[in-house]
Amino acid sequence: MQLRRPTDRLAGCVWFPRLVDKAKHHLAGSLAPEFVRPFCHPLATDGVFLDHFGIEKNEFLGAVADSNGSDEFVEEWFRRLAQHTPEKVNAWNEMAPNIGKEGFPVRRGFLWVLKEYYGGAAPDPRVDSAFTAIAYDEGFIDDLPHCEA
């Protein structure tokens, strides 16, 4: 299952295209098993995104279902939301790459991932957040501008 990178943008927001991809797979019944439990969970990045923008899971899934696979439809739906403001988008884009780091949302979940999937320690010193863990797992950590070898 190919998902867009966490740093890709839709409606100006990082993570949003990846969440849309997961929603499309969820609706089709093809969401990979490792994504089922954290999908839109309040203590995972998806849930933090939805909470940040004040969106209910079913409202979001309805928009994706109505889109017939069109990113443009979902993007336009999202941009029409009252809570989609430049300030909210900027705040999200600044916070999101830090999710899982000390002092940011999902810290406990990130520590659990380190324990469950990596034996308790990051597999690479650059893996310090949800975004960098995904980049490491999906083989593009060297492409992230904020990561230094």
PDB file of C-alpha atoms in Angstrom:
ATOM      1  CA  MET A   1       0.000   0.000   0.000  1.00  0.00           C
ATOM      2  CA  GLN A   2       1.585   3.248  -1.129  1.00  0.00           C
ATOM      3  CA  LEU A   3       0.841   6.338   0.950  1.00  0.00           C
ATOM      4  CA  ARG A   4       2.052   9.835   0.307  1.00  0.00           C
ATOM      5  CA  ARG A   5       4.831  11.130   2.518  1.00  0.00           C
ATOM      6  CA  PRO A   6       3.952  12.939   5.747  1.00  0.00           C
ATOM      7  CA  THR A   7       5.599  16.091   4.380  1.00  0.00           C
ATOM      8  CA  ASP A   8       3.468  16.164   1.211  1.00  0.00           C
ATOM      9  CA  ARG A   9       0.751  18.827   1.277  1.00  0.00           C
ATOM     10  CA  LEU A  10      -2.888  19.112   0.361  1.00  0.00           C
ATOM     11  CA  ALA A  11      -4.828  22.309   1.091  1.00  0.00           C
ATOM     12  CA  GLY A  12      -1.500  23.630   2.349  1.00  0.00           C
ATOM     13  CA  CYS A  13      -1.240  21.020   5.122  1.00  0.00           C
ATOM     14  CA  VAL A  14       1.412  18.401   5.724  1.00  0.00           C
ATOM     15  CA  TRP A  15       0.019  14.963   6.660  1.00  0.00           C
ATOM     16  CA  PHE A  16      -3.359  15.665   5.042  1.00  0.00           C
ATOM     17  CA  PRO A  17      -2.642  13.811   1.751  1.00  0.00           C
ATOM     18  CA  ARG A  18      -1.417  10.773   3.706  1.00  0.00           C
ATOM     19  CA  LEU A  19      -4.571  10.845   5.840  1.00  0.00           C
ATOM     20  CA  VAL A  20      -6.713  11.086   2.700  1.00  0.00           C
ATOM     21  CA  ASP A  21      -4.868   8.079   1.248  1.00  0.00           C
ATOM     22  CA  LYS A  22      -5.513   6.085   4.426  1.00  0.00           C
ATOM     23  CA  ALA A  23      -9.182   7.100   4.387  1.00  0.00           C
ATOM     24  CA  LYS A  24      -9.554   5.933   0.781  1.00  0.00           C
ATOM     25  CA  HIS A  25      -8.053   2.566   1.725  1.00  0.00           C
ATOM     26  CA  HIS A  26     -10.214   2.387   4.857  1.00  0.00           C
ATOM     27  CA  LEU A  27     -13.373   2.984   2.828  1.00  0.00           C
ATOM     28  CA  ALA A  28     -12.302   0.389   0.252  1.00  0.00           C
ATOM     29  CA  GLY A  29     -11.491  -2.167   2.963  1.00  0.00           C
ATOM     30  CA  SER A  30      -7.849  -2.251   1.893  1.00  0.00           C
ATOM     31  CA  LEU A  31      -6.177  -0.374   4.762  1.00  0.00           C
ATOM     32  CA  ALA A  32      -3.009  -2.224   5.739  1.00  0.00           C
ATOM     33  CA  PRO A  33      -3.311  -4.002   9.103  1.00  0.00           C
ATOM     34  CA  GLU A  34      -0.608  -1.854  10.715  1.00  0.00           C
ATOM     35  CA  PHE A  35      -2.689   1.267   9.998  1.00  0.00           C
ATOM     36  CA  VAL A  36      -6.079   0.002  11.175  1.00  0.00           C
ATOM     37  CA  ARG A  37      -5.622   0.620  14.905  1.00  0.00           C
ATOM     38  CA  PRO A  38      -4.062   4.111  14.693  1.00  0.00           C
ATOM     39  CA  PHE A  39      -6.321   5.284  11.838  1.00  0.00           C
ATOM     40  CA  CYS A  40      -7.972   8.493  13.092  1.00  0.00           C
ATOM     41  CA  HIS A  41      -7.205   7.444  16.690  1.00  0.00           C
ATOM     42  CA  PRO A  42      -7.151  10.474  19.018  1.00  0.00           C
ATOM     43  CA  LEU A  43      -3.705   9.481  20.308  1.00  0.00           C
ATOM     44  CA  ALA A  44      -2.147   9.086  16.862  1.00  0.00           C
ATOM     45  CA  THR A  45      -1.116  11.652  14.252  1.00  0.00           C
ATOM     46  CA  ASP A  46      -4.379  11.239  12.317  1.00  0.00           C
ATOM     47  CA  GLY A  47      -6.398  12.051  15.409  1.00  0.00           C
ATOM     48  CA  VAL A  48      -4.195  15.002  16.299  1.00  0.00           C
ATOM     49  CA  PHE A  49      -4.775  16.391  12.781  1.00  0.00           C
ATOM     50  CA  LEU A  50      -8.552  15.986  13.060  1.00  0.00           C
ATOM     51  CA  ASP A  51      -8.590  17.500  16.554  1.00  0.00           C
ATOM     52  CA  HIS A  52      -6.399  20.433  15.512  1.00  0.00           C
ATOM     53  CA  PHE A  53      -8.872  21.349  12.803  1.00  0.00           C
ATOM     54  CA  GLY A  54     -12.002  20.425  14.778  1.00  0.00           C
ATOM     55  CA  ILE A  55     -13.088  17.713  12.349  1.00  0.00           C
ATOM     56  CA  GLU A  56     -15.054  14.609  13.339  1.00  0.00           C
ATOM     57  CA  LYS A  57     -13.827  11.307  11.899  1.00  0.00           C
ATOM     58  CA  ASN A  58     -17.172  10.504  10.262  1.00  0.00           C
ATOM     59  CA  GLU A  59     -17.395  13.995   8.759  1.00  0.00           C
ATOM     60  CA  PHE A  60     -13.947  13.521   7.213  1.00  0.00           C
ATOM     61  CA  LEU A  61     -14.748  10.006   5.953  1.00  0.00           C
ATOM     62  CA  GLY A  62     -17.970  11.327   4.430  1.00  0.00           C
ATOM     63  CA  ALA A  63     -16.054  13.963   2.481  1.00  0.00           C
ATOM     64  CA  VAL A  64     -13.552  11.383   1.224  1.00  0.00           C
ATOM     65  CA  ALA A  65     -16.394   9.007   0.267  1.00  0.00           C
ATOM     66  CA  ASP A  66     -18.195  11.815  -1.593  1.00  0.00           C
ATOM     67  CA  SER A  67     -14.989  12.696  -3.446  1.00  0.00           C
ATOM     68  CA  ASN A  68     -14.999   9.623  -5.698  1.00  0.00           C
ATOM     69  CA  GLY A  69     -11.218   9.599  -5.304  1.00  0.00           C
ATOM     70  CA  SER A  70     -10.729  13.270  -6.158  1.00  0.00           C
ATOM     71  CA  ASP A  71      -8.119  15.091  -4.087  1.00  0.00           C
ATOM     72  CA  GLU A  72      -9.467  18.358  -5.469  1.00  0.00           C
ATOM     73  CA  PHE A  73     -12.917  17.619  -3.985  1.00  0.00           C
ATOM     74  CA  VAL A  74     -11.483  16.823  -0.539  1.00  0.00           C
ATOM     75  CA  GLU A  75      -9.193  19.837  -0.712  1.00  0.00           C
ATOM     76  CA  GLU A  76     -12.091  22.148  -1.571  1.00  0.00           C
ATOM     77  CA  TRP A  77     -14.230  20.621   1.208  1.00  0.00           C
ATOM     78  CA  PHE A  78     -11.429  21.198   3.698  1.00  0.00           C
ATOM     79  CA  ARG A  79     -10.754  24.768   2.553  1.00  0.00           C
ATOM     80  CA  ARG A  80     -14.450  25.624   3.031  1.00  0.00           C
ATOM     81  CA  LEU A  81     -14.345  24.662   6.719  1.00  0.00           C
ATOM     82  CA  ALA A  82     -14.461  27.689   9.016  1.00  0.00           C
ATOM     83  CA  GLN A  83     -11.540  26.303  11.000  1.00  0.00           C
ATOM     84  CA  HIS A  84      -9.306  26.194   7.892  1.00  0.00           C
ATOM     85  CA  THR A  85      -7.440  29.451   8.328  1.00  0.00           C
ATOM     86  CA  PRO A  86      -3.892  30.401   7.380  1.00  0.00           C
ATOM     87  CA  GLU A  87      -3.058  30.621  11.078  1.00  0.00           C
ATOM     88  CA  LYS A  88      -4.382  27.116  11.819  1.00  0.00           C
ATOM     89  CA  VAL A  89      -2.586  25.673   8.800  1.00  0.00           C
ATOM     90  CA  ASN A  90       0.696  27.351   9.762  1.00  0.00           C
ATOM     91  CA  ALA A  91       0.374  26.179  13.364  1.00  0.00           C
ATOM     92  CA  TRP A  92      -0.267  22.628  12.154  1.00  0.00           C
ATOM     93  CA  ASN A  93       2.638  22.647   9.715  1.00  0.00           C
ATOM     94  CA  GLU A  94       4.992  23.862  12.445  1.00  0.00           C
ATOM     95  CA  MET A  95       3.794  21.346  15.041  1.00  0.00           C
ATOM     96  CA  ALA A  96       3.178  18.223  12.959  1.00  0.00           C
ATOM     97  CA  PRO A  97       6.790  17.262  12.128  1.00  0.00           C
ATOM     98  CA  ASN A  98       7.488  17.348  15.874  1.00  0.00           C
ATOM     99  CA  ILE A  99       4.696  14.948  16.833  1.00  0.00           C
ATOM    100  CA  GLY A 100       6.157  12.323  19.118  1.00  0.00           C
ATOM    101  CA  LYS A 101       8.999  14.476  20.388  1.00  0.00           C
ATOM    102  CA  GLU A 102       9.248  15.454  24.053  1.00  0.00           C
ATOM    103  CA  GLY A 103       6.731  18.237  24.747  1.00  0.00           C
ATOM    104  CA  PHE A 104       4.595  17.527  21.672  1.00  0.00           C
ATOM    105  CA  PRO A 105       1.446  15.447  21.124  1.00  0.00           C
ATOM    106  CA  VAL A 106       1.671  11.661  20.825  1.00  0.00           C
ATOM    107  CA  ARG A 107       4.845  11.386  22.906  1.00  0.00           C
ATOM    108  CA  ARG A 108       3.578   8.302  24.766  1.00  0.00           C
ATOM    109  CA  GLY A 109       2.504   6.698  21.505  1.00  0.00           C
ATOM    110  CA  PHE A 110       5.877   7.378  19.924  1.00  0.00           C
ATOM    111  CA  LEU A 111       7.661   5.793  22.899  1.00  0.00           C
ATOM    112  CA  TRP A 112       5.347   2.783  22.560  1.00  0.00           C
ATOM    113  CA  VAL A 113       6.259   2.494  18.856  1.00  0.00           C
ATOM    114  CA  LEU A 114       9.953   2.608  19.729  1.00  0.00           C
ATOM    115  CA  LYS A 115       9.420  -0.204  22.225  1.00  0.00           C
ATOM    116  CA  GLU A 116       7.132  -2.374  20.103  1.00  0.00           C
ATOM    117  CA  TYR A 117       8.762  -2.005  16.713  1.00  0.00           C
ATOM    118  CA  TYR A 118      12.358  -1.065  17.423  1.00  0.00           C
ATOM    119  CA  GLY A 119      13.130  -2.884  20.672  1.00  0.00           C
ATOM    120  CA  GLY A 120      13.037   0.263  22.802  1.00  0.00           C
ATOM    121  CA  ALA A 121      15.485   2.478  20.941  1.00  0.00           C
ATOM    122  CA  ALA A 122      15.392   4.427  17.717  1.00  0.00           C
ATOM    123  CA  PRO A 123      16.977   2.450  14.861  1.00  0.00           C
ATOM    124  CA  ASP A 124      18.716   5.605  13.651  1.00  0.00           C
ATOM    125  CA  PRO A 125      19.608   8.703  15.682  1.00  0.00           C
ATOM    126  CA  ARG A 126      17.518  10.826  13.312  1.00  0.00           C
ATOM    127  CA  VAL A 127      14.330   8.953  14.271  1.00  0.00           C
ATOM    128  CA  ASP A 128      12.962  11.330  16.878  1.00  0.00           C
ATOM    129  CA  SER A 129       9.343  11.904  15.799  1.00  0.00           C
ATOM    130  CA  ALA A 130       6.447  10.239  14.033  1.00  0.00           C
ATOM    131  CA  PHE A 131       7.487  11.865  10.743  1.00  0.00           C
ATOM    132  CA  THR A 132      11.093  10.687  10.959  1.00  0.00           C
ATOM    133  CA  ALA A 133      10.019   7.173  12.015  1.00  0.00           C
ATOM    134  CA  ILE A 134       7.853   6.961   8.898  1.00  0.00           C
ATOM    135  CA  ALA A 135      10.682   8.363   6.788  1.00  0.00           C
ATOM    136  CA  TYR A 136      13.019   5.713   8.193  1.00  0.00           C
ATOM    137  CA  ASP A 137      10.519   2.875   7.711  1.00  0.00           C
ATOM    138  CA  GLU A 138       9.656   3.936   4.171  1.00  0.00           C
ATOM    139  CA  GLY A 139      13.253   4.584   3.126  1.00  0.00           C
ATOM    140  CA  PHE A 140      13.308   8.325   2.589  1.00  0.00           C
ATOM    141  CA  ILE A 141      14.842   9.700   5.771  1.00  0.00           C
ATOM    142  CA  ASP A 142      17.801  11.067   3.810  1.00  0.00           C
ATOM    143  CA  ASP A 143      15.367  13.170   1.762  1.00  0.00           C
ATOM    144  CA  LEU A 144      14.042  15.098   4.761  1.00  0.00           C
ATOM    145  CA  PRO A 145      15.544  18.577   4.889  1.00  0.00           C
ATOM    146  CA  HIS A 146      15.449  18.792   8.683  1.00  0.00           C
ATOM    147  CA  CYS A 147      17.353  15.517   9.126  1.00  0.00           C
ATOM    148  CA  GLU A 148      21.090  15.577   9.131  1.00  0.00           C
ATOM    149  CA  ALA A 149      23.172  12.467   8.611  1.00  0.00           C
TER     150      ALA A 149
END
